[in-house]
Coordinates of C-alpha atoms and ligand atoms in Angstrom, one line a residue:
M1 CA 5.9 74.4 -76.3
S2 CA 6.6 70.5 -77.1
D3 CA 4.2 68.4 -76.5
Q4 CA 5.6 67.3 -73.1
D5 CA 5.5 70.6 -71.9
L6 CA 1.8 71.0 -72.8
Q7 CA 0.5 67.7 -70.9
D8 CA 2.6 69.1 -68.1
Q9 CA 0.7 72.1 -68.4
I10 CA -2.5 70.5 -68.8
I11 CA -2.2 68.3 -65.8
L12 CA -0.9 71.2 -63.6
Q13 CA -4.1 73.2 -64.3
Q14 CA -6.0 70.3 -63.8
L15 CA -4.8 69.3 -60.2
S16 CA -5.0 73.0 -59.0
Q17 CA -9.0 73.0 -60.3
V18 CA -9.3 69.7 -58.3
E19 CA -7.6 71.4 -55.4
K20 CA -9.4 74.6 -55.7
F21 CA -13.1 73.2 -56.1
S22 CA -12.5 70.3 -53.7
S23 CA -11.9 73.2 -50.9
V24 CA -15.5 73.7 -51.3
H25 CA -16.6 70.1 -50.6
P26 CA -14.3 69.4 -47.5
R27 CA -14.4 65.4 -46.3
P28 CA -16.4 65.6 -43.2
D29 CA -15.6 64.4 -40.0
F30 CA -16.5 60.8 -40.6
D31 CA -14.5 57.8 -38.2
A32 CA -15.2 55.2 -40.6
D33 CA -13.9 54.9 -44.2
F34 CA -16.5 55.5 -47.1
T35 CA -17.3 52.4 -48.9
Y36 CA -18.5 51.7 -52.6
G37 CA -20.9 49.1 -51.5
T38 CA -23.6 46.9 -53.0
A39 CA -25.1 49.7 -55.2
G40 CA -22.4 52.8 -54.6
F41 CA -21.9 55.1 -51.6
R42 CA -25.2 55.3 -49.6
M43 CA -25.5 56.7 -46.1
R44 CA -26.9 59.7 -44.3
A45 CA -27.0 62.8 -46.9
E46 CA -25.0 65.1 -44.8
L47 CA -22.0 63.0 -45.0
L48 CA -22.2 62.7 -48.9
D49 CA -21.2 66.2 -50.5
S50 CA -17.5 65.5 -50.7
V51 CA -18.0 62.1 -52.0
V52 CA -20.4 63.1 -54.9
F53 CA -18.1 65.8 -55.7
R54 CA -15.3 63.1 -56.2
V55 CA -17.6 60.8 -57.9
G56 CA -17.8 63.8 -60.4
L57 CA -13.9 63.6 -60.9
L58 CA -13.7 60.0 -61.2
A59 CA -16.8 59.3 -63.5
T60 CA -15.0 62.0 -65.7
L61 CA -11.7 59.9 -65.7
R62 CA -13.6 56.9 -66.7
S63 CA -15.2 58.5 -69.5
R64 CA -11.8 59.5 -70.8
K65 CA -10.3 56.1 -70.4
L66 CA -13.3 54.9 -72.4
D67 CA -12.5 57.3 -75.4
G68 CA -15.3 59.8 -74.2
E69 CA -18.3 57.2 -74.0
T70 CA -20.9 58.9 -71.7
I71 CA -20.6 57.5 -68.1
G72 CA -23.7 58.0 -66.1
V73 CA -24.1 59.3 -62.3
M74 CA -27.4 58.6 -60.2
I75 CA -27.9 60.2 -56.6
T76 CA -30.4 58.2 -55.1
A77 CA -30.5 55.9 -51.8
S78 CA -33.6 53.9 -53.5
H79 CA -34.9 52.0 -50.4
N80 CA -33.5 53.6 -47.6
P81 CA -35.3 56.2 -45.3
P82 CA -35.6 59.6 -46.5
E83 CA -32.5 61.3 -44.5
D84 CA -30.1 59.0 -46.3
N85 CA -29.0 59.5 -50.1
G86 CA -26.4 57.5 -52.1
V87 CA -24.4 58.2 -55.5
K88 CA -23.4 55.4 -57.8
M89 CA -22.1 55.3 -61.4
V90 CA -23.5 53.9 -64.8
D91 CA -20.8 52.4 -67.3
P92 CA -21.7 53.0 -71.1
Q93 CA -23.7 49.9 -71.8
G94 CA -26.1 50.8 -69.0
E95 CA -24.6 48.5 -66.6
M96 CA -22.9 48.9 -63.0
L97 CA -19.5 50.5 -62.8
E98 CA -16.9 48.0 -63.5
A99 CA -15.8 46.3 -60.2
S100 CA -12.1 47.1 -60.5
W101 CA -13.1 50.8 -60.4
E102 CA -14.6 50.4 -57.0
V103 CA -11.2 50.8 -55.6
Y104 CA -10.7 54.3 -57.3
A105 CA -14.1 55.6 -56.0
T106 CA -12.9 54.2 -52.6
R107 CA -9.8 55.8 -52.5
F108 CA -11.1 59.3 -53.7
A109 CA -14.0 59.3 -51.4
N110 CA -11.5 58.8 -48.4
A111 CA -8.7 60.9 -49.7
R112 CA -8.2 62.8 -46.6
S113 CA -7.2 66.4 -47.9
D114 CA -7.6 68.4 -51.1
E115 CA -4.0 67.9 -51.8
D116 CA -4.0 64.1 -51.4
L117 CA -7.3 64.0 -53.6
A118 CA -5.5 66.0 -56.3
R119 CA -2.6 63.1 -56.0
E120 CA -5.0 59.9 -55.9
Y121 CA -6.8 61.8 -59.1
F122 CA -3.4 62.2 -60.9
N123 CA -2.3 58.8 -59.7
V124 CA -5.2 57.2 -61.4
A125 CA -4.6 59.3 -64.7
E126 CA -0.9 57.7 -64.7
T127 CA -1.8 54.1 -63.9
L128 CA -4.4 54.0 -66.4
K129 CA -2.5 56.1 -68.8
I130 CA -6.0 58.6 -69.0
K131 CA -4.9 61.7 -71.1
L132 CA -6.3 64.6 -69.0
D133 CA -7.1 66.5 -71.9
A134 CA -9.5 64.0 -73.8
P135 CA -12.8 64.6 -74.1
A136 CA -15.1 63.4 -71.2
K137 CA -18.9 63.3 -71.1
V138 CA -21.2 62.7 -67.9
A139 CA -24.9 62.3 -68.0
F140 CA -26.7 62.2 -64.6
G141 CA -30.3 62.2 -62.5
R142 CA -31.2 62.3 -59.1
D143 CA -34.4 61.0 -57.3
T144 CA -36.9 63.0 -55.2
R145 CA -35.2 63.3 -51.9
A146 CA -35.0 66.7 -50.6
S147 CA -31.0 66.5 -50.6
G148 CA -30.8 65.6 -54.2
P149 CA -30.6 69.2 -55.9
A150 CA -27.6 69.9 -53.2
L151 CA -26.0 66.9 -54.4
V152 CA -26.1 67.6 -57.9
S153 CA -24.3 70.6 -57.5
A154 CA -21.4 69.1 -55.9
L155 CA -21.4 66.5 -58.8
K156 CA -21.8 69.6 -61.1
D157 CA -18.8 71.0 -59.1
G158 CA -16.6 67.8 -59.6
L159 CA -17.3 67.5 -63.1
T160 CA -16.3 71.2 -63.8
A161 CA -13.0 70.6 -61.9
A162 CA -12.2 67.8 -64.1
G163 CA -13.3 69.3 -67.2
A164 CA -16.1 66.9 -68.2
E165 CA -18.9 68.0 -70.7
F166 CA -22.5 67.0 -68.9
S167 CA -26.3 66.5 -69.1
D168 CA -28.2 67.1 -66.0
F169 CA -31.6 64.8 -66.7
H170 CA -32.9 65.9 -63.5
V171 CA -35.5 64.2 -61.5
L172 CA -35.5 60.1 -63.1
T173 CA -36.0 56.7 -62.2
T174 CA -32.6 54.6 -61.3
P175 CA -33.5 52.6 -64.7
Q176 CA -34.2 55.4 -66.6
L177 CA -30.9 56.8 -66.2
H178 CA -29.2 53.3 -67.5
Y179 CA -31.5 53.7 -70.3
I180 CA -30.6 56.8 -71.6
V181 CA -26.8 56.1 -70.8
K182 CA -27.0 53.0 -73.0
S183 CA -29.2 55.1 -75.7
I184 CA -26.5 57.9 -75.7
N185 CA -23.9 55.4 -76.4
T186 CA -25.2 53.4 -78.9
A187 CA -27.1 56.1 -80.7
R188 CA -24.7 56.1 -83.4
S189 CA -24.1 52.3 -83.9
S190 CA -26.0 50.5 -86.1
N191 CA -28.2 49.0 -83.3
P192 CA -29.1 52.2 -81.1
Y193 CA -31.0 51.0 -78.0
G194 CA -33.4 54.0 -77.9
E195 CA -34.0 57.7 -77.9
P196 CA -31.8 59.1 -75.1
N197 CA -34.4 60.6 -73.3
E198 CA -37.4 60.1 -71.2
A199 CA -39.8 60.5 -74.0
G200 CA -37.9 57.9 -76.0
Y201 CA -38.3 55.4 -72.6
Y202 CA -42.0 55.8 -72.5
R203 CA -42.3 55.2 -76.5
K204 CA -40.2 52.2 -76.3
L205 CA -42.0 50.6 -73.3
S206 CA -45.3 51.2 -74.6
S207 CA -44.8 50.2 -78.2
A208 CA -43.2 46.7 -76.9
F209 CA -46.2 46.4 -74.6
N210 CA -48.6 47.1 -77.2
A211 CA -46.8 44.2 -79.5
V212 CA -47.0 41.9 -76.8
M213 CA -50.4 42.6 -75.6
Q214 CA -52.0 42.0 -79.1
G215 CA -55.3 40.2 -79.2
K216 CA -55.4 40.1 -75.6
P217 CA -58.3 41.9 -73.3
K218 CA -57.6 44.4 -71.4
P219 CA -56.0 43.3 -67.9
K220 CA -58.2 43.9 -64.5
L221 CA -57.1 46.9 -62.4
I222 CA -53.8 46.9 -61.0
T223 CA -52.9 48.5 -57.9
V224 CA -49.2 50.0 -57.8
D225 CA -47.6 51.5 -54.4
A226 CA -45.0 53.9 -55.5
A227 CA -43.2 54.2 -52.2
N228 CA -43.6 58.0 -52.3
G229 CA -41.0 58.2 -54.7
V230 CA -40.0 58.9 -58.1
G231 CA -41.6 56.1 -59.6
G232 CA -45.2 57.4 -59.0
P233 CA -45.2 60.3 -61.7
K234 CA -43.0 58.2 -63.9
L235 CA -45.8 55.3 -64.1
A236 CA -48.3 58.0 -64.6
E237 CA -46.3 59.5 -67.5
L238 CA -46.0 56.3 -69.1
L239 CA -49.6 55.5 -68.8
E240 CA -50.2 58.5 -70.4
V241 CA -48.3 57.6 -73.5
L242 CA -49.8 53.8 -73.5
G243 CA -53.2 55.5 -73.4
G244 CA -56.2 54.5 -71.0
D245 CA -57.6 51.7 -73.1
V246 CA -54.9 49.6 -72.6
L247 CA -54.0 49.1 -68.8
D248 CA -56.1 50.2 -65.7
V249 CA -53.5 51.1 -62.7
N250 CA -54.5 53.0 -59.7
I251 CA -51.0 54.4 -58.1
I252 CA -51.4 54.8 -54.3
N253 CA -48.4 56.4 -52.3
D254 CA -46.8 58.8 -55.0
D255 CA -47.1 61.7 -52.8
V256 CA -43.3 63.3 -53.7
A257 CA -43.9 66.4 -52.5
V258 CA -43.7 65.4 -48.8
T259 CA -40.5 64.1 -48.9
D260 CA -40.7 62.5 -45.6
K261 CA -42.8 60.0 -46.9
L262 CA -40.8 58.1 -49.2
N263 CA -40.5 54.8 -48.0
Y264 CA -42.4 54.9 -45.0
Q265 CA -44.5 52.0 -44.5
C266 CA -44.7 51.4 -48.1
G267 CA -43.0 50.3 -51.0
A268 CA -41.1 47.1 -52.1
D269 CA -38.8 46.7 -49.3
F270 CA -41.4 47.1 -46.6
V271 CA -43.8 44.8 -48.4
K272 CA -41.1 42.3 -48.8
T273 CA -39.5 42.3 -45.4
Q274 CA -42.7 42.6 -43.1
Q275 CA -45.0 40.4 -45.6
K276 CA -47.7 42.8 -45.6
L277 CA -50.1 45.3 -47.3
P278 CA -48.2 48.9 -47.6
L279 CA -50.5 51.8 -46.3
G280 CA -53.0 53.1 -48.2
A281 CA -53.7 49.9 -50.0
D282 CA -57.3 48.4 -49.7
P283 CA -57.3 44.7 -50.2
E284 CA -59.7 43.7 -52.7
P285 CA -59.4 39.8 -53.1
S286 CA -57.9 38.7 -56.2
Q287 CA -56.6 41.8 -57.6
L288 CA -52.9 42.2 -58.4
Y289 CA -50.8 44.8 -56.3
A290 CA -47.5 45.8 -56.9
S291 CA -45.1 48.0 -54.9
L292 CA -42.2 49.9 -56.3
D293 CA -39.1 51.1 -54.1
G294 CA -37.6 54.5 -53.9
D295 CA -36.2 54.7 -57.3
A296 CA -38.3 52.3 -58.8
D297 CA -35.6 49.7 -59.6
R298 CA -37.5 46.9 -57.8
I299 CA -40.8 45.4 -57.7
V300 CA -42.6 42.9 -55.7
F301 CA -46.3 41.8 -56.6
Y302 CA -49.0 40.3 -53.9
Y303 CA -52.9 39.8 -53.6
V304 CA -55.0 38.8 -51.0
D305 CA -57.5 36.0 -51.0
E306 CA -61.6 35.9 -49.8
A307 CA -60.1 35.8 -46.4
K308 CA -57.9 38.6 -46.7
K309 CA -54.9 36.5 -46.4
F310 CA -51.7 38.2 -48.0
Y311 CA -49.3 36.6 -50.4
L312 CA -46.4 37.8 -51.8
L313 CA -45.0 37.3 -55.2
D314 CA -41.4 38.2 -55.0
G315 CA -38.5 38.4 -57.2
D316 CA -38.1 34.7 -57.3
K317 CA -42.0 34.3 -58.5
I318 CA -41.2 37.1 -61.0
A319 CA -38.2 34.8 -62.2
S320 CA -39.7 31.9 -62.4
L321 CA -42.8 33.3 -64.2
A322 CA -40.4 35.0 -66.7
A323 CA -38.2 31.5 -67.3
M324 CA -41.4 29.6 -67.6
F325 CA -42.8 31.8 -70.5
I326 CA -39.4 32.1 -72.2
Q327 CA -39.0 28.3 -72.0
E328 CA -42.4 27.9 -73.2
L329 CA -41.8 30.1 -76.4
L330 CA -38.7 28.7 -76.9
G331 CA -40.5 25.3 -77.2
Q332 CA -43.1 26.8 -79.8
S333 CA -40.6 28.5 -81.9
G334 CA -38.9 25.2 -82.4
I335 CA -35.1 27.2 -81.6
E336 CA -33.4 24.1 -79.7
D337 CA -30.1 25.6 -79.1
L338 CA -30.8 28.7 -77.1
Q339 CA -29.7 28.4 -73.2
V340 CA -32.1 30.2 -70.7
G341 CA -30.9 30.0 -67.1
V342 CA -31.7 31.5 -64.0
V343 CA -29.6 33.9 -61.6
Q344 CA -30.5 34.0 -57.8
T345 CA -28.7 35.1 -54.8
A346 CA -28.9 33.3 -51.3
Y347 CA -32.3 34.9 -50.6
A348 CA -33.7 33.1 -53.4
N349 CA -36.6 30.8 -51.5
G350 CA -35.3 27.2 -51.5
S351 CA -38.6 26.1 -53.3
S352 CA -38.1 28.6 -56.0
T353 CA -34.7 27.1 -57.1
T354 CA -36.0 23.7 -57.0
F355 CA -39.1 24.5 -59.2
I356 CA -37.0 26.3 -61.6
Q357 CA -34.2 23.4 -61.8
D358 CA -36.2 20.4 -61.4
V359 CA -39.8 21.4 -63.2
L360 CA -38.7 23.9 -65.7
K361 CA -35.5 21.9 -66.2
V362 CA -33.4 25.7 -66.4
P363 CA -30.4 25.7 -64.6
V364 CA -29.6 28.2 -62.1
T365 CA -26.7 30.3 -60.8
C366 CA -26.1 31.7 -57.2
T367 CA -24.2 34.6 -57.0
S368 CA -23.4 37.1 -54.2
T369 CA -26.4 40.1 -53.5
G370 CA -25.9 43.1 -55.9
V371 CA -27.2 43.4 -59.2
K372 CA -23.9 43.8 -60.5
H373 CA -23.1 40.4 -59.6
L374 CA -26.4 39.0 -60.9
H375 CA -26.3 40.8 -64.4
H376 CA -22.9 39.7 -65.0
A377 CA -23.5 35.8 -64.3
A378 CA -26.9 36.2 -66.8
Q379 CA -24.9 37.3 -69.5
L380 CA -23.1 34.3 -69.8
Y381 CA -26.7 32.5 -70.8
D382 CA -28.2 33.1 -74.1
I383 CA -31.2 34.6 -72.3
G384 CA -30.4 35.3 -68.4
V385 CA -33.2 35.6 -66.3
Y386 CA -31.8 37.6 -63.1
F387 CA -34.0 38.3 -60.1
E388 CA -33.0 38.9 -56.4
A389 CA -35.8 37.7 -54.1
N390 CA -36.4 41.5 -53.1
G391 CA -37.8 42.2 -56.4
H392 CA -34.7 43.5 -58.4
G393 CA -34.0 42.3 -61.4
T394 CA -34.5 41.8 -65.5
V395 CA -34.0 39.5 -68.4
L396 CA -30.9 39.7 -70.7
F397 CA -31.1 38.9 -74.5
S398 CA -27.3 38.2 -75.7
P399 CA -26.8 39.9 -78.9
S400 CA -26.2 36.8 -80.7
T401 CA -29.7 35.8 -79.4
I402 CA -31.4 38.6 -80.8
K403 CA -29.7 38.0 -84.2
A404 CA -30.6 34.5 -84.1
L405 CA -34.2 35.1 -83.9
E406 CA -34.3 38.2 -85.8
T407 CA -33.0 35.7 -88.7
F408 CA -34.7 32.7 -87.8
E409 CA -36.7 31.1 -90.6
A410 CA -39.9 29.6 -89.3
S411 CA -41.6 27.0 -90.8
S412 CA -45.2 27.8 -89.4
P413 CA -47.2 30.7 -88.1
G414 CA -47.2 29.7 -84.5
Q415 CA -43.1 29.5 -85.0
Q416 CA -43.6 32.9 -86.4
S417 CA -45.6 34.1 -83.7
A418 CA -43.3 32.8 -80.7
V419 CA -40.3 34.3 -82.5
E420 CA -41.8 37.8 -82.8
M421 CA -43.2 37.5 -79.0
L422 CA -39.4 36.7 -78.1
L423 CA -38.3 40.1 -79.8
S424 CA -40.7 41.9 -78.1
L425 CA -40.1 40.9 -74.8
A426 CA -36.4 41.8 -75.3
D427 CA -37.8 45.4 -76.2
L428 CA -39.9 45.3 -73.3
I429 CA -37.6 44.2 -70.7
N430 CA -34.8 47.0 -69.9
Q431 CA -31.7 45.6 -70.9
T432 CA -29.3 47.5 -68.8
V433 CA -30.6 46.8 -65.3
G434 CA -33.6 45.6 -63.3
D435 CA -36.7 48.1 -63.8
A436 CA -39.5 48.2 -61.8
I437 CA -41.9 49.8 -64.5
S438 CA -40.9 47.5 -67.3
D439 CA -41.0 44.6 -64.9
L440 CA -44.6 45.5 -64.1
L441 CA -45.1 45.5 -67.7
L442 CA -43.9 42.0 -68.5
V443 CA -45.7 40.6 -65.5
V444 CA -48.7 41.9 -66.8
A445 CA -48.3 40.9 -70.3
V446 CA -47.2 37.2 -69.2
L447 CA -50.2 36.6 -66.9
A448 CA -52.7 37.8 -69.7
H449 CA -51.0 35.4 -72.3
K450 CA -51.4 32.6 -69.7
S451 CA -54.9 33.8 -68.9
W452 CA -53.6 33.8 -65.0
G453 CA -54.4 35.8 -62.0
P454 CA -52.4 36.4 -59.1
S455 CA -53.6 33.3 -57.5
E456 CA -52.5 31.0 -60.2
W457 CA -49.1 32.7 -60.4
N458 CA -48.9 31.8 -56.9
L459 CA -49.9 28.3 -57.4
A460 CA -46.9 27.1 -59.4
Y461 CA -45.0 26.5 -56.6
T462 CA -45.5 27.0 -52.7
D463 CA -42.6 29.2 -51.0
L464 CA -40.9 27.9 -48.0
P465 CA -42.1 30.1 -45.0
N466 CA -39.4 32.6 -44.5
R467 CA -38.1 35.9 -42.6
L468 CA -35.6 38.5 -43.5
V469 CA -34.7 40.6 -40.3
R470 CA -32.3 43.8 -40.0
V471 CA -30.1 43.9 -37.1
V472 CA -28.0 46.8 -36.0
V473 CA -24.4 45.6 -34.8
N474 CA -21.3 47.3 -33.8
N475 CA -19.6 47.0 -36.8
R476 CA -21.2 45.3 -39.7
F477 CA -17.5 45.3 -41.7
A478 CA -16.5 42.1 -39.3
F479 CA -19.2 39.9 -41.0
K480 CA -17.0 38.2 -43.9
T481 CA -18.7 35.6 -45.8
E482 CA -17.8 32.9 -48.7
D483 CA -20.0 30.7 -51.0
A484 CA -21.8 33.5 -52.7
E485 CA -22.4 34.7 -49.1
R486 CA -24.1 31.6 -47.6
R487 CA -21.5 31.0 -45.0
L488 CA -19.7 33.4 -42.6
V489 CA -16.3 33.1 -42.3
E490 CA -15.6 35.6 -39.5
P491 CA -16.8 36.2 -36.6
Q492 CA -15.2 32.8 -35.6
G493 CA -17.4 30.2 -34.8
L494 CA -20.5 31.8 -35.4
Q495 CA -21.3 29.8 -38.3
A496 CA -20.9 26.9 -36.4
Q497 CA -23.7 28.2 -33.9
I498 CA -25.8 28.7 -37.0
N499 CA -25.4 25.2 -38.2
D500 CA -26.5 24.1 -34.8
L501 CA -29.8 25.8 -34.7
V502 CA -30.5 25.2 -38.4
K503 CA -30.2 21.6 -37.9
K504 CA -33.2 21.5 -35.6
Y505 CA -35.7 22.9 -38.1
K506 CA -37.1 21.0 -41.2
F507 CA -35.8 22.4 -44.2
G508 CA -34.3 25.0 -42.0
R509 CA -31.9 27.3 -43.7
S510 CA -30.3 30.5 -42.6
F511 CA -27.5 32.7 -43.4
V512 CA -26.0 36.2 -42.0
R513 CA -24.4 38.9 -44.4
A514 CA -23.5 42.6 -43.7
S515 CA -25.8 44.7 -45.7
G516 CA -24.0 46.7 -48.5
T517 CA -26.3 49.8 -48.3
E518 CA -27.2 50.1 -44.6
D519 CA -25.2 50.2 -41.3
A520 CA -26.6 46.9 -40.5
V521 CA -26.5 43.1 -41.2
R522 CA -29.2 40.5 -42.5
V523 CA -30.7 37.5 -41.2
Y524 CA -32.5 35.5 -43.4
A525 CA -34.3 32.0 -42.4
E526 CA -36.4 29.5 -44.1
A527 CA -38.2 26.5 -42.5
A528 CA -41.0 24.4 -43.2
T529 CA -43.9 26.6 -41.1
R530 CA -44.3 30.1 -40.4
L531 CA -43.8 30.3 -36.7
E532 CA -40.4 28.1 -37.2
A533 CA -39.0 30.5 -39.6
D534 CA -39.8 33.2 -37.7
E535 CA -37.9 31.3 -34.7
L536 CA -35.2 30.3 -36.7
A537 CA -34.7 34.3 -37.6
L538 CA -34.9 35.3 -33.9
K539 CA -32.8 33.0 -32.5
V540 CA -29.9 33.6 -35.1
S541 CA -30.7 37.3 -34.5
E542 CA -30.2 36.8 -31.0
L543 CA -26.7 35.2 -31.6
L544 CA -25.3 38.7 -32.8
K545 CA -26.1 40.4 -29.7
G546 CA -23.1 42.6 -28.6
L547 CA -21.2 41.8 -31.8
Ligands
G16_601 C1 -29.3 47.5 -54.0 C2 -28.9 46.7 -54.7 C3 -29.6 45.4 -54.7 C4 -29.5 44.6 -53.2 C5 -29.8 45.7 -52.2 C6 -29.8 45.2 -50.9 O1 -30.8 47.7 -53.9 O2 -28.8 47.1 -55.9 O3 -29.2 44.4 -55.7 O4 -30.2 43.7 -53.1 O5 -29.2 47.0 -52.5 O6 -28.3 45.2 -50.4 P1 -28.0 45.0 -49.3 O7 -28.5 44.1 -48.6 O8 -26.2 44.8 -49.5 O9 -28.2 46.2 -48.6 P2 -31.6 49.2 -54.4 O10 -32.9 48.9 -54.7 O11 -31.4 49.7 -53.0 O12 -30.9 50.2 -54.9

């Protein structure tokens, strides 16, 4: 048989496998199109079977295209309610799927029949010159949602149909999967990221945390609300590896057995949007509190004062704290040519941006919502700090920065210890994606070094009062934006109405954008006082009635 005949035979066999398996995972009756949104496909779990199956096909093609590097697939709907689920792909270095492939994901998900799907599969392979007999490897995990196991079966069918080799990492936080994917793909390099398993993740974090905390007293008790999601048991596992002498954490909302409790009146999204304590948190003045989201890739902090007044320390506060500490260390190290930058979105509080730019003298870039956008912008700095206000973020140290730090010849013990601290931070902070557990350790460590409690941290700058509202509309896809989502282009005329409202408020700012993870639009407003911020958010929300 000629090479060509062999190739043709492989193609035919694989297409028939795709069609056969696809018939067990038919596309549901669903009027709208599926879209690969802010963080992959996300919707009610009962609609996702075919989508997840098809992601299995695409992940296989992506791995083949990248010479058999391992691709990750995470089944989670993060902050969404328990009845939702979702799926997203992870690229070989632990980053979000390359944007140009989102189009293929969307096309696969929307193919109407098994034959159409096989055709799309063939077309992508043809267009991208992917050999269908090339090796492919996929690693996957899921959160604690009840719908997870069935979706894993659909995924396995997709991977089997396309002929991938796969590893099931079972229940993981999203950042753990990102860590594992990068670790697998760098295992044979001169610079492996870590051991490619959960135990390796815990060991890496705990040894970096111990290095960063050397000589510092044990921090005060921290209460962590785990949103009744996967972060609870995983944080408990990390604490066991760390040992009781290092950190006292009281984990609340850690019930993953009753899956309906997930994100219910707790978790990072609840605390950020409601600006109040989650269920089950006893307010002890000046103690540090934190909330994770459902898959532990976001974290927000908070505390109450003597009068039990609530103060939120969100992603903007984390970014400012991290940038401040890193700037100080760079100053102490004597290294002058490393550029720190902060990446935010339109949701960043105006005061945080002013503080970072004017007081810390650190440049700020604004991108669209979605870690995938922030991550790439942060990579343009030597040390890129990126955080969304909702608590999703991390700090990236570029490979050349790590090299510069490793080879730097310090001329004093002070310089030496600053450089060592920066290198330990690079190990402590998840370099692949925002990670609530790693960010928790980062914040605790920085506060310990500055001898700060939560109120000192909060005092660095004062947030402008703000309000984030979720509004259900008839068609969220009718909302189109520009300028990093700060201005609406469509529906026509709406932005002018928002501008008219904003003009009436001191320090007023408001914008509207469609969510990429929920069937709703989000309204953000900030103004000089809490009452005014609430009023502006309400008035802008009223403009959306009937749209
Ligand atoms: C995801 C994304 C985040 C984004 C959030 C909300 O978070 O990873 O970058 O900020 O959705 O996005 P949207 O406003 O478009 O709904 P998570 O934690 O839900 O995966």
